[in-house]
Coordinates of C-alpha atoms in Angstrom, one line a residue:
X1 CA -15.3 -19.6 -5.8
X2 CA -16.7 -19.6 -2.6
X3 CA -19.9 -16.7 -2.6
X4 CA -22.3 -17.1 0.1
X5 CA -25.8 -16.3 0.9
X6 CA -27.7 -15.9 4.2
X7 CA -31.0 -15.6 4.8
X8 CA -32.7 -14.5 8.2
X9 CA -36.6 -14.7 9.1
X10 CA -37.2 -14.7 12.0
X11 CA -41.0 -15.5 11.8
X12 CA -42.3 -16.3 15.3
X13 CA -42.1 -13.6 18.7
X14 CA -43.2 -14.2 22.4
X15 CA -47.1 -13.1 23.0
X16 CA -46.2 -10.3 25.7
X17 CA -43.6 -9.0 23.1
X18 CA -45.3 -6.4 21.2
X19 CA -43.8 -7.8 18.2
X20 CA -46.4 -9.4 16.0
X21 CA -45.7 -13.0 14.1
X22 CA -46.0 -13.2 10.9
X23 CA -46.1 -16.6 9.1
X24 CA -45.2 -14.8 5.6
X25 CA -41.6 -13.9 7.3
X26 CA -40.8 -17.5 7.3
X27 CA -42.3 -18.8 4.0
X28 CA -40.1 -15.9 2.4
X29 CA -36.9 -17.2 3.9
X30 CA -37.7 -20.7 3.1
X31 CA -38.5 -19.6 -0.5
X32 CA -35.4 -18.1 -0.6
X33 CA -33.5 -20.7 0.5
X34 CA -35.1 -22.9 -1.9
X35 CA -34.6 -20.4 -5.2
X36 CA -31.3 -19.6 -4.9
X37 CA -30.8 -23.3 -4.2
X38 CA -31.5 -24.1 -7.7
X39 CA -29.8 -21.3 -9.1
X40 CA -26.8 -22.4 -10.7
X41 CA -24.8 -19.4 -10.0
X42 CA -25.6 -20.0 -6.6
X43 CA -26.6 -23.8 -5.8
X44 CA -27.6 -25.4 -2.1
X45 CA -24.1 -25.3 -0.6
X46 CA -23.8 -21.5 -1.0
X47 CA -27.1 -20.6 0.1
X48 CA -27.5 -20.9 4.0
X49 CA -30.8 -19.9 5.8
X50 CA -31.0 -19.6 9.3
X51 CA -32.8 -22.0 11.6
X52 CA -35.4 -21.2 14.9
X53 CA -32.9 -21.3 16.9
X54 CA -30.1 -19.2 15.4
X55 CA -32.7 -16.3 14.6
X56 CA -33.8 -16.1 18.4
X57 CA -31.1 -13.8 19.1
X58 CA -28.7 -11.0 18.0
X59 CA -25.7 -12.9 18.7
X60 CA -26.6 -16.2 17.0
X61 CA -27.7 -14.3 14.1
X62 CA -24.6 -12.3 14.2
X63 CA -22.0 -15.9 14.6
X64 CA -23.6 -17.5 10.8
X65 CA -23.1 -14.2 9.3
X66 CA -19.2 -14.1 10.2
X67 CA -19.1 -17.6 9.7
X68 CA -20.3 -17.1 6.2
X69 CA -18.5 -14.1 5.5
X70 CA -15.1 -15.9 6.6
X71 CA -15.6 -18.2 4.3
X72 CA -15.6 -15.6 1.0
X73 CA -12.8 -15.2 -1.3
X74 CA -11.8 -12.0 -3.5
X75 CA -13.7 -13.3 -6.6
X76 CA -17.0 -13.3 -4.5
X77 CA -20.4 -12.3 -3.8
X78 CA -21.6 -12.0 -0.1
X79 CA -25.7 -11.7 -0.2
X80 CA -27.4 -11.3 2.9
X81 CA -31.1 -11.1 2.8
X82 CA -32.9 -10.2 6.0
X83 CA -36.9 -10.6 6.4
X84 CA -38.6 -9.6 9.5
X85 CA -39.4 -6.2 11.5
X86 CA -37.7 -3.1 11.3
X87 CA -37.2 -0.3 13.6
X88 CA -36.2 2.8 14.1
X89 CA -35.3 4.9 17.4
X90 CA -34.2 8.5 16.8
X91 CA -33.2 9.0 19.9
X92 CA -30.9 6.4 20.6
X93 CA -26.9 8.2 20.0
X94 CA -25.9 7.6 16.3
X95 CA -29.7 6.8 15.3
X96 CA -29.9 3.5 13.3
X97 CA -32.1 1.1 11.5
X98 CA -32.7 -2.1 13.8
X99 CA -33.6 -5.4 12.9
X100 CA -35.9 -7.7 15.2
X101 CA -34.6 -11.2 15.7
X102 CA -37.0 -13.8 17.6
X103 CA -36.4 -12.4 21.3
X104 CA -37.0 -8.9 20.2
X105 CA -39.5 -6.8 22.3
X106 CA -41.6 -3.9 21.1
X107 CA -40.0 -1.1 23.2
X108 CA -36.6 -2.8 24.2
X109 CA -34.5 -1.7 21.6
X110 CA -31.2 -3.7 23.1
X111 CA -33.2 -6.8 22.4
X112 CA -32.9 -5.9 18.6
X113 CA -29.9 -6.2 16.3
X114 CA -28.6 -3.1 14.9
X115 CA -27.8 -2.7 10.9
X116 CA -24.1 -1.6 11.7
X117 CA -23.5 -4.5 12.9
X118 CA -24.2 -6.2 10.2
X119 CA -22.6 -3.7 7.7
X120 CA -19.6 -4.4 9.4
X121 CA -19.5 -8.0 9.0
X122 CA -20.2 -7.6 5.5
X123 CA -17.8 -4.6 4.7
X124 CA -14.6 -7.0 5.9
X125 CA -15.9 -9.8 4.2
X126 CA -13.0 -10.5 1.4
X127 CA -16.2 -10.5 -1.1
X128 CA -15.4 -8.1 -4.4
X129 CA -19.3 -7.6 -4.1
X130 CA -21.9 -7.4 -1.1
X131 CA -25.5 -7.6 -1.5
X132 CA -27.8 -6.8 1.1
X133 CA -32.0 -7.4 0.4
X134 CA -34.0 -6.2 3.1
X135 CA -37.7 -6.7 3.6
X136 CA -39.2 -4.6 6.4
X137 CA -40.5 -1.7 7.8
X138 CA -38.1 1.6 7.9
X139 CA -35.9 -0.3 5.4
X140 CA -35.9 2.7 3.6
X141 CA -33.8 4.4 6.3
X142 CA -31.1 2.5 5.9
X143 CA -27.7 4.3 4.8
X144 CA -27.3 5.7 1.1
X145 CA -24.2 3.7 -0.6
X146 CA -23.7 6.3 -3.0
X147 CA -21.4 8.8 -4.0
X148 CA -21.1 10.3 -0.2
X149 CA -17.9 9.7 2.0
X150 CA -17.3 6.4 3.2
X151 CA -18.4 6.4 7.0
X152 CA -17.7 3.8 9.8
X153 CA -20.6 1.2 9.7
X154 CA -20.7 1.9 5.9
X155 CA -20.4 -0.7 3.3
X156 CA -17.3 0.1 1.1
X157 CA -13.7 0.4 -0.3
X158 CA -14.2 -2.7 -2.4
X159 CA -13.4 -3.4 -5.7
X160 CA -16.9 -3.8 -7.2
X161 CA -18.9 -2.3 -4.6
X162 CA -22.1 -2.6 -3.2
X163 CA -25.9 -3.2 -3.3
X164 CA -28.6 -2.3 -0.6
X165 CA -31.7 -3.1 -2.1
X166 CA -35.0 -2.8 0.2
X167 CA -38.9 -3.1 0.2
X168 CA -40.0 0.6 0.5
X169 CA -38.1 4.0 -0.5
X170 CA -40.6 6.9 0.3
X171 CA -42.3 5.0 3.5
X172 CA -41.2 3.5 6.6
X173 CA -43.8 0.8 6.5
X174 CA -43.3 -2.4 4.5
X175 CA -46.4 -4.9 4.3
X176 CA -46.2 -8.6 5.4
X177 CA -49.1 -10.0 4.5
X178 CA -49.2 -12.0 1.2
X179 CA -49.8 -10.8 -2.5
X180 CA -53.0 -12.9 -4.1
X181 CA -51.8 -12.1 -7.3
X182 CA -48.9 -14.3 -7.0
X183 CA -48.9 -17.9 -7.8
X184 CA -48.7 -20.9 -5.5
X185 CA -46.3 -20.4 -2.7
X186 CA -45.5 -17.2 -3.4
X187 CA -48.7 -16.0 -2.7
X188 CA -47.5 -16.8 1.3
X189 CA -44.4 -14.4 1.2
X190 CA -44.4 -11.0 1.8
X191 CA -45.7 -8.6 -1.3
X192 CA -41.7 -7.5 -1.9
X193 CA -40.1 -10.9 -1.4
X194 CA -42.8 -12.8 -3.1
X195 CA -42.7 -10.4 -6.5
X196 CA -38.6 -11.0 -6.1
X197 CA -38.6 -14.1 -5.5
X198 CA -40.8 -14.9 -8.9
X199 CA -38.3 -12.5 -11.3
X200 CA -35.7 -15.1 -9.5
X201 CA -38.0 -18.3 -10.3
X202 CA -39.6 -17.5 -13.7
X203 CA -37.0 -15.1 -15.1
X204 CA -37.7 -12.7 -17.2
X205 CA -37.8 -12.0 -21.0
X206 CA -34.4 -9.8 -21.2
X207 CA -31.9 -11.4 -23.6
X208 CA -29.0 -11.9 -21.1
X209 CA -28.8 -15.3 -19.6
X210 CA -28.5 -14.1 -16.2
X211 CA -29.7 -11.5 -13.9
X212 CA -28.0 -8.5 -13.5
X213 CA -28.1 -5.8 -11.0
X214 CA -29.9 -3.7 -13.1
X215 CA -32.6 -6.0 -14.8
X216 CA -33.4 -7.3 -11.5
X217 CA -34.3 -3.9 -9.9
X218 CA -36.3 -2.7 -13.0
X219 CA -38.3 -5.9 -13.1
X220 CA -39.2 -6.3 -9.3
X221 CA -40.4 -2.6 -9.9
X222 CA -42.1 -3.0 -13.1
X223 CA -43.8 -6.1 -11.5
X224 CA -45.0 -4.3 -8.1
X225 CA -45.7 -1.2 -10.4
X226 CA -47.9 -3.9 -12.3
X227 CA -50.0 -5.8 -9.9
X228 CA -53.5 -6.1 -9.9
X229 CA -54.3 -6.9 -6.7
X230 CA -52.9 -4.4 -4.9
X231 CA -51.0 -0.7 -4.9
X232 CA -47.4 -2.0 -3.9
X233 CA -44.9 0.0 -2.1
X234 CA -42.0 1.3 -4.2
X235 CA -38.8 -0.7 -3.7
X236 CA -35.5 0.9 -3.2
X237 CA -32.1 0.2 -4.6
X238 CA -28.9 1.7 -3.6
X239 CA -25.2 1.2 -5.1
X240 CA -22.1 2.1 -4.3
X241 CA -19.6 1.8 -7.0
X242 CA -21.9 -1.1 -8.1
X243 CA -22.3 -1.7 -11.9
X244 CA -25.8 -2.0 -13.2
X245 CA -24.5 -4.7 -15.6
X246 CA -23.1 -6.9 -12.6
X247 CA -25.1 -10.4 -12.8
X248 CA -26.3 -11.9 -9.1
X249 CA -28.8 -14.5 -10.4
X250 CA -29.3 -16.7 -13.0
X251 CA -31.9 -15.6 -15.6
X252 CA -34.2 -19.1 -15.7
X253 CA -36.8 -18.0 -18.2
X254 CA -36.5 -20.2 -21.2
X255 CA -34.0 -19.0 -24.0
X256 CA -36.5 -19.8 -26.5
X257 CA -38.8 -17.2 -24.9
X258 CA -36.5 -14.4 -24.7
X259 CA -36.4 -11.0 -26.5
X260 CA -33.7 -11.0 -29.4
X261 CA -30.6 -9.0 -28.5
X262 CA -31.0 -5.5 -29.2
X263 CA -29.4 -3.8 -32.0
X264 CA -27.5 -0.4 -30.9
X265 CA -30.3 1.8 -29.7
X266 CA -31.7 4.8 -31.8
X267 CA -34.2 6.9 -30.0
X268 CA -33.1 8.6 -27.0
X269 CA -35.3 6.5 -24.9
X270 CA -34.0 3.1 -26.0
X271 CA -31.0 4.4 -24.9
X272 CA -31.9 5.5 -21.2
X273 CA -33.9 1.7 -21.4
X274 CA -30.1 0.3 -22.6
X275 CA -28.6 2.2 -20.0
X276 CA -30.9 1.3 -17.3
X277 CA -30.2 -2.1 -17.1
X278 CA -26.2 -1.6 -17.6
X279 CA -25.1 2.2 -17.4
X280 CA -21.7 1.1 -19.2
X281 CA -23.5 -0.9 -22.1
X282 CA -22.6 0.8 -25.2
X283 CA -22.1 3.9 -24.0
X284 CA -19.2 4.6 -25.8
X285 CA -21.7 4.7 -29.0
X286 CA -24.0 6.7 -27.6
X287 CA -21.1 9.4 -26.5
X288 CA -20.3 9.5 -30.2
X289 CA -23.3 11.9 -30.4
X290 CA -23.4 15.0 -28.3
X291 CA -26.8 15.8 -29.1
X292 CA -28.6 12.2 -28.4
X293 CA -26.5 12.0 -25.7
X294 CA -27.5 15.5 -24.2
X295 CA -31.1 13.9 -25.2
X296 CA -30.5 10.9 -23.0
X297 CA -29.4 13.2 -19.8
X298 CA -32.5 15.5 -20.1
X299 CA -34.6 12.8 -20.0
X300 CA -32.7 11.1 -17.0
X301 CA -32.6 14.4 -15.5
X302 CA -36.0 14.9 -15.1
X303 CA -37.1 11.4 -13.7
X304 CA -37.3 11.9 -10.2
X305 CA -36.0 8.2 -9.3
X306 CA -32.8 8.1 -7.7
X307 CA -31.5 5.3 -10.0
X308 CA -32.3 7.7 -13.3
X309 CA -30.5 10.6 -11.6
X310 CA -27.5 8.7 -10.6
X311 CA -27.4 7.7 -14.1
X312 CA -27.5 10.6 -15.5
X313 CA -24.6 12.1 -13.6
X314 CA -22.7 8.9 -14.8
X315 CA -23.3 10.1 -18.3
X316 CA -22.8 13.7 -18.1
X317 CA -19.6 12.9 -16.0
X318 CA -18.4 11.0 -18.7
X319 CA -19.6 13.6 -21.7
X320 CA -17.7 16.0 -19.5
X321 CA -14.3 14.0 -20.1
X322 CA -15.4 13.0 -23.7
X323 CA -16.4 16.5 -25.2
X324 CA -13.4 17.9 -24.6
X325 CA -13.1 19.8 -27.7
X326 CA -15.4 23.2 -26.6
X327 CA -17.8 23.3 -29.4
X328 CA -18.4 19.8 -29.0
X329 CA -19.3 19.8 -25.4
X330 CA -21.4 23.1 -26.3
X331 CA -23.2 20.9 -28.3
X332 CA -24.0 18.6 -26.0
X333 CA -24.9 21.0 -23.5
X334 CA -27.6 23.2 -25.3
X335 CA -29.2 19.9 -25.9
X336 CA -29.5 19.2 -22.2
X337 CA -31.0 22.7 -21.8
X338 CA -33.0 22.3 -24.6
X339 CA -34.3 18.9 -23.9
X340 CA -35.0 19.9 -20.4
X341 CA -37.0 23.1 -21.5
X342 CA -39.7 20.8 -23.3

């Protein structure tokens, strides 16, 4: 196997730039570079961050990313992680998210790098999987990887899809400076990158013994959700043909101070908790029941979270397939309506 990781932080812009440094873009990428190069799904040759010099412009940002993506093979992941400035010009033609590299300038916006480009470096990478983190502002702007039509520029048409998971969803500003509730270094990163970077460091108390796509969006939430020191943004997470059950990083807490597996779920909301993490896991016992399950999309339904929705079109999409005998689907539909009337 041959996956590869690239990070970009470009920390440091020119004084008449407009762009302001921040030295919490840097101690992110370093941190990053130094996490996933003790993860053993990932290790120090397969992690690659990106020096002063190659994050100073578009192009030599642009060269390590084909480089690495030349090097994946079929059974791969491709993770890029960007940290640094975002923009966002509307009236530019074919309006994009842009990211700032070290010779950006404030109202130049042909001294930034647009996202397409690097969409399209990782859409024809050979990678079964790309990952793209992003940490900056208007990151939540970025293109939805869901169920719409592939587009040029668009990650997709791969065999296990794709992840674009950012630092805010219903703002366009991300902060950079550093989260006091986080320990040691971490307290230097950015507030999104540093609460990642310690569900990648410590682990967390899930059974699985490595971190899938799933756990590690509902436990960088839960933990920005959670901090006491300040009212985080919401993070963002976007799939596209993606399983929730699909492991990126290794899951380092201590096996002795995990939770037990779970037994198959009983209530209704052990099973959306179940599902959350892996939308496949067990669902075939859950479909066994038209009521619980109708139970289970009701409550999906009515979170307003895109991951919950998506999920619950999953379920009913497979309940629609399942119940094909009439008065079984019937019963799983009055239970929706029912559900969703409470």
């Amino acid at each position: 196997m041959a996956s590869r990781a690239v990070v970009i932080g470009p920390a440091a812009y020119a004084v008449n730039s407009g762009v302001d440094s921040h030295p919490s873009i840097g101690e992110s990428a370093r941190m990053y570079g130094e996490v996933l190069a003790d993860d053993a799904m990932w290790g120090a040759d397969s992690c690659r961050v990106l020096g002063d010099d190659e994050v100073q412009t578009a192009d030599g940002v642009m060269r390590a990313l084909q480089e690495a993506a030349d090097e994946t093979e079929p059974e791969d992941i491709f993770l890029v992680v960007y940290v640094g400035h975002g923009q966002y010009w509307s009236d530019l033609p074919g309006a994009q998210v842009h990211f700032s590299v070290g010779s950006s300038h404030k109202n130049k916006p042909w001294t930034w790098l647009s996202s397409w480009y690097v969409y399209r470096v990782m859409r024809r990478a050979r990678a079964k999987l790309k990952v793209l983190i992003v940490d900056c502002c208007y990151s939540n702007l970025l293109p939805q990887l869901g169920e719409e039509p592939v587009l040029p520029g668009v990650l997709g048409e791969l065999d296990e899809g794709t992840c674009v998971f950012t630092a805010v969803k219903n703002a366009n500003f991300a902060s950079a400076d550093g989260c006091s509730a986080l320990p040691g270094d971490l307290a230097g990163c950015t507030p999104f990158s540093g609460h990642l970077l310690r569900i990648l460091q410590d682990g967390t108390k899930d059974h699985e013994a490595r971190l899938t796509i799933g756990l590690l969006r509902e436990a960088v939430k839960r933990e920005m959700e959670s901090c006491a020191a300040a009212r985080h943004q919401v993070p963002r997470m976007s799939l596209n043909d993606a399983r929730d059950g699909t492991p990126l990083f290794t899951n380092r807490m201590e096996p002795t101070r995990r939770d037990r597996a779970p037994y198959v779920p009983v209530d209704p909301e052990d099973w959306v908790r179940t599902l959350m993490l892996d939308r496949d896991s067990r669902l075939d016992d859950l479909l066994k029941d038209e009521r619980k399950a109708g139970d289970v999309v009701a409550i999906l339904s009515s979170r307003t979270d895109d991951a919950s929705r998506h999920l619950a079109r999953h379920i009913d999409a497979r309940a629609n397939t399942r119940f094909s005998e009439p008065h079984a689907f019937a019963r799983y539909w009055n239970q929706v309506e029912k559900a969703l009337r409470v």
